């Protein structure tokens, strides 16, 4: 399949999953989940949904379990919104890049305060 088409489908899935999580899912355990990206395989059989969760480790675990429970609902809602034959199987993965960036920023600020930079 065309690389451009796969990228367009990935972006559309990212937008739609964000909308479904924010507006359609009533599970309060999901909390503040932000979809940061989506990657669809070339054959459209799988889609990795990257997300981040605001809060500590407990909130992250609760949100992950709630997303896994809601996977079927999200996929069925995607099938109503996408114009493709088969909706990819969804795989949710935590995106830790924001947390990692904040950690590095904190370390740099600490070095600046100590006068080592």
PDB file of C-alpha atoms in Angstrom:
ATOM      1  CA  UNK A   1       0.000   0.000   0.000  1.00  0.00           C
ATOM      2  CA  UNK A   2       1.136   3.554  -0.665  1.00  0.00           C
ATOM      3  CA  UNK A   3       3.213   5.098   2.113  1.00  0.00           C
ATOM      4  CA  UNK A   4       1.265   8.361   1.865  1.00  0.00           C
ATOM      5  CA  UNK A   5      -2.075   6.559   2.234  1.00  0.00           C
ATOM      6  CA  UNK A   6      -0.818   4.665   5.295  1.00  0.00           C
ATOM      7  CA  UNK A   7       0.313   7.960   6.855  1.00  0.00           C
ATOM      8  CA  UNK A   8      -3.076   9.552   6.171  1.00  0.00           C
ATOM      9  CA  UNK A   9      -4.875   6.592   7.721  1.00  0.00           C
ATOM     10  CA  UNK A  10      -2.555   6.765  10.749  1.00  0.00           C
ATOM     11  CA  UNK A  11      -3.333  10.446  11.290  1.00  0.00           C
ATOM     12  CA  UNK A  12      -7.062   9.845  10.849  1.00  0.00           C
ATOM     13  CA  UNK A  13      -6.992   6.988  13.366  1.00  0.00           C
ATOM     14  CA  UNK A  14      -5.065   9.199  15.809  1.00  0.00           C
ATOM     15  CA  UNK A  15      -7.709  11.949  15.543  1.00  0.00           C
ATOM     16  CA  UNK A  16     -10.633   9.538  15.751  1.00  0.00           C
ATOM     17  CA  UNK A  17      -9.255   7.567  18.720  1.00  0.00           C
ATOM     18  CA  UNK A  18      -8.658  10.842  20.557  1.00  0.00           C
ATOM     19  CA  UNK A  19     -12.248  11.894  19.871  1.00  0.00           C
ATOM     20  CA  UNK A  20     -13.640   8.506  20.925  1.00  0.00           C
ATOM     21  CA  UNK A  21     -11.663   8.483  24.180  1.00  0.00           C
ATOM     22  CA  UNK A  22     -12.621  12.061  25.032  1.00  0.00           C
ATOM     23  CA  UNK A  23     -16.302  11.960  24.050  1.00  0.00           C
ATOM     24  CA  UNK A  24     -17.597   8.404  23.781  1.00  0.00           C
ATOM     25  CA  UNK A  25     -15.999   6.330  26.540  1.00  0.00           C
ATOM     26  CA  UNK A  26     -17.673   6.732  29.917  1.00  0.00           C
ATOM     27  CA  UNK A  27     -15.056   4.815  31.962  1.00  0.00           C
ATOM     28  CA  UNK A  28     -13.737   7.238  34.586  1.00  0.00           C
ATOM     29  CA  UNK A  29     -10.607   5.151  35.153  1.00  0.00           C
ATOM     30  CA  UNK A  30      -9.203   6.273  31.815  1.00  0.00           C
ATOM     31  CA  UNK A  31      -8.620   9.723  33.295  1.00  0.00           C
ATOM     32  CA  UNK A  32      -6.491  12.226  31.399  1.00  0.00           C
ATOM     33  CA  UNK A  33      -5.241  10.190  28.462  1.00  0.00           C
ATOM     34  CA  UNK A  34      -3.596  11.984  25.559  1.00  0.00           C
ATOM     35  CA  UNK A  35      -3.099  10.149  22.285  1.00  0.00           C
ATOM     36  CA  UNK A  36       0.338  11.176  21.042  1.00  0.00           C
ATOM     37  CA  UNK A  37       0.550   9.132  17.862  1.00  0.00           C
ATOM     38  CA  UNK A  38      -0.598   6.200  15.776  1.00  0.00           C
ATOM     39  CA  UNK A  39       1.372   3.881  13.502  1.00  0.00           C
ATOM     40  CA  UNK A  40      -0.384   1.576  11.070  1.00  0.00           C
ATOM     41  CA  UNK A  41       1.412  -1.337   9.433  1.00  0.00           C
ATOM     42  CA  UNK A  42       1.633  -1.325   5.635  1.00  0.00           C
ATOM     43  CA  UNK A  43      -0.980  -4.073   5.311  1.00  0.00           C
ATOM     44  CA  UNK A  44      -3.358  -2.214   7.699  1.00  0.00           C
ATOM     45  CA  UNK A  45      -3.634  -5.217  10.002  1.00  0.00           C
ATOM     46  CA  UNK A  46      -2.254  -3.579  13.171  1.00  0.00           C
ATOM     47  CA  UNK A  47      -2.158  -0.084  14.590  1.00  0.00           C
ATOM     48  CA  UNK A  48      -0.054   0.997  17.555  1.00  0.00           C
ATOM     49  CA  UNK A  49      -1.693   3.790  19.499  1.00  0.00           C
ATOM     50  CA  UNK A  50       0.791   5.758  21.596  1.00  0.00           C
ATOM     51  CA  UNK A  51      -0.626   7.584  24.597  1.00  0.00           C
ATOM     52  CA  UNK A  52       0.456   9.392  27.727  1.00  0.00           C
ATOM     53  CA  UNK A  53      -1.339   9.642  31.056  1.00  0.00           C
ATOM     54  CA  UNK A  54      -1.319  12.570  33.429  1.00  0.00           C
ATOM     55  CA  UNK A  55      -0.586  11.380  36.952  1.00  0.00           C
ATOM     56  CA  UNK A  56       1.496   8.760  38.691  1.00  0.00           C
ATOM     57  CA  UNK A  57       2.106   5.077  38.154  1.00  0.00           C
ATOM     58  CA  UNK A  58      -1.268   4.060  39.638  1.00  0.00           C
ATOM     59  CA  UNK A  59      -3.187   6.251  37.206  1.00  0.00           C
ATOM     60  CA  UNK A  60      -1.104   4.910  34.329  1.00  0.00           C
ATOM     61  CA  UNK A  61      -1.926   1.298  35.228  1.00  0.00           C
ATOM     62  CA  UNK A  62      -5.631   2.066  35.692  1.00  0.00           C
ATOM     63  CA  UNK A  63      -5.792   3.918  32.363  1.00  0.00           C
ATOM     64  CA  UNK A  64      -3.971   1.083  30.566  1.00  0.00           C
ATOM     65  CA  UNK A  65      -6.408  -1.510  31.913  1.00  0.00           C
ATOM     66  CA  UNK A  66      -9.387   0.693  31.000  1.00  0.00           C
ATOM     67  CA  UNK A  67      -8.076   1.207  27.459  1.00  0.00           C
ATOM     68  CA  UNK A  68      -7.573  -2.526  27.011  1.00  0.00           C
ATOM     69  CA  UNK A  69     -11.137  -3.134  28.225  1.00  0.00           C
ATOM     70  CA  UNK A  70     -12.424  -0.489  25.799  1.00  0.00           C
ATOM     71  CA  UNK A  71     -10.408  -1.725  22.820  1.00  0.00           C
ATOM     72  CA  UNK A  72     -13.370  -3.484  21.175  1.00  0.00           C
ATOM     73  CA  UNK A  73     -15.631  -0.458  21.555  1.00  0.00           C
ATOM     74  CA  UNK A  74     -12.973   1.881  20.156  1.00  0.00           C
ATOM     75  CA  UNK A  75     -12.415  -0.419  17.196  1.00  0.00           C
ATOM     76  CA  UNK A  76     -16.140  -0.661  16.445  1.00  0.00           C
ATOM     77  CA  UNK A  77     -16.459   3.142  16.602  1.00  0.00           C
ATOM     78  CA  UNK A  78     -13.475   3.437  14.248  1.00  0.00           C
ATOM     79  CA  UNK A  79     -15.195   1.129  11.778  1.00  0.00           C
ATOM     80  CA  UNK A  80     -18.098   3.609  11.600  1.00  0.00           C
ATOM     81  CA  UNK A  81     -15.755   6.542  10.961  1.00  0.00           C
ATOM     82  CA  UNK A  82     -13.125   5.113   8.596  1.00  0.00           C
ATOM     83  CA  UNK A  83     -13.678   4.274   4.951  1.00  0.00           C
ATOM     84  CA  UNK A  84     -11.522   1.147   4.842  1.00  0.00           C
ATOM     85  CA  UNK A  85     -12.585  -2.478   4.574  1.00  0.00           C
ATOM     86  CA  UNK A  86     -10.962  -3.820   7.698  1.00  0.00           C
ATOM     87  CA  UNK A  87     -10.156  -1.785  10.796  1.00  0.00           C
ATOM     88  CA  UNK A  88      -6.692  -2.627  12.147  1.00  0.00           C
ATOM     89  CA  UNK A  89      -6.214  -4.461  15.444  1.00  0.00           C
ATOM     90  CA  UNK A  90      -5.372  -1.838  18.073  1.00  0.00           C
ATOM     91  CA  UNK A  91      -2.289  -2.091  20.272  1.00  0.00           C
ATOM     92  CA  UNK A  92      -1.966   0.509  23.037  1.00  0.00           C
ATOM     93  CA  UNK A  93       1.539   1.535  24.117  1.00  0.00           C
ATOM     94  CA  UNK A  94       2.539   4.156  26.655  1.00  0.00           C
ATOM     95  CA  UNK A  95       4.541   7.037  25.198  1.00  0.00           C
ATOM     96  CA  UNK A  96       7.164   7.939  27.760  1.00  0.00           C
ATOM     97  CA  UNK A  97       8.896  10.606  25.673  1.00  0.00           C
ATOM     98  CA  UNK A  98       7.117  13.500  27.423  1.00  0.00           C
ATOM     99  CA  UNK A  99       8.080  12.167  30.830  1.00  0.00           C
ATOM    100  CA  UNK A 100      11.649  11.590  29.637  1.00  0.00           C
ATOM    101  CA  UNK A 101      11.856  15.129  28.251  1.00  0.00           C
ATOM    102  CA  UNK A 102      10.626  16.580  31.547  1.00  0.00           C
ATOM    103  CA  UNK A 103      13.249  14.574  33.438  1.00  0.00           C
ATOM    104  CA  UNK A 104      16.060  15.882  31.206  1.00  0.00           C
ATOM    105  CA  UNK A 105      14.725  19.428  31.527  1.00  0.00           C
ATOM    106  CA  UNK A 106      14.754  19.123  35.326  1.00  0.00           C
ATOM    107  CA  UNK A 107      18.310  17.822  35.282  1.00  0.00           C
ATOM    108  CA  UNK A 108      19.473  20.684  33.034  1.00  0.00           C
ATOM    109  CA  UNK A 109      17.791  23.252  35.269  1.00  0.00           C
ATOM    110  CA  UNK A 110      19.514  21.726  38.287  1.00  0.00           C
ATOM    111  CA  UNK A 111      22.899  21.950  36.560  1.00  0.00           C
ATOM    112  CA  UNK A 112      22.244  25.597  35.680  1.00  0.00           C
ATOM    113  CA  UNK A 113      21.385  26.369  39.307  1.00  0.00           C
ATOM    114  CA  UNK A 114      24.621  24.751  40.450  1.00  0.00           C
ATOM    115  CA  UNK A 115      26.580  26.881  37.966  1.00  0.00           C
ATOM    116  CA  UNK A 116      27.999  23.914  36.037  1.00  0.00           C
ATOM    117  CA  UNK A 117      26.566  25.050  32.727  1.00  0.00           C
TER     118      UNK A 117
END
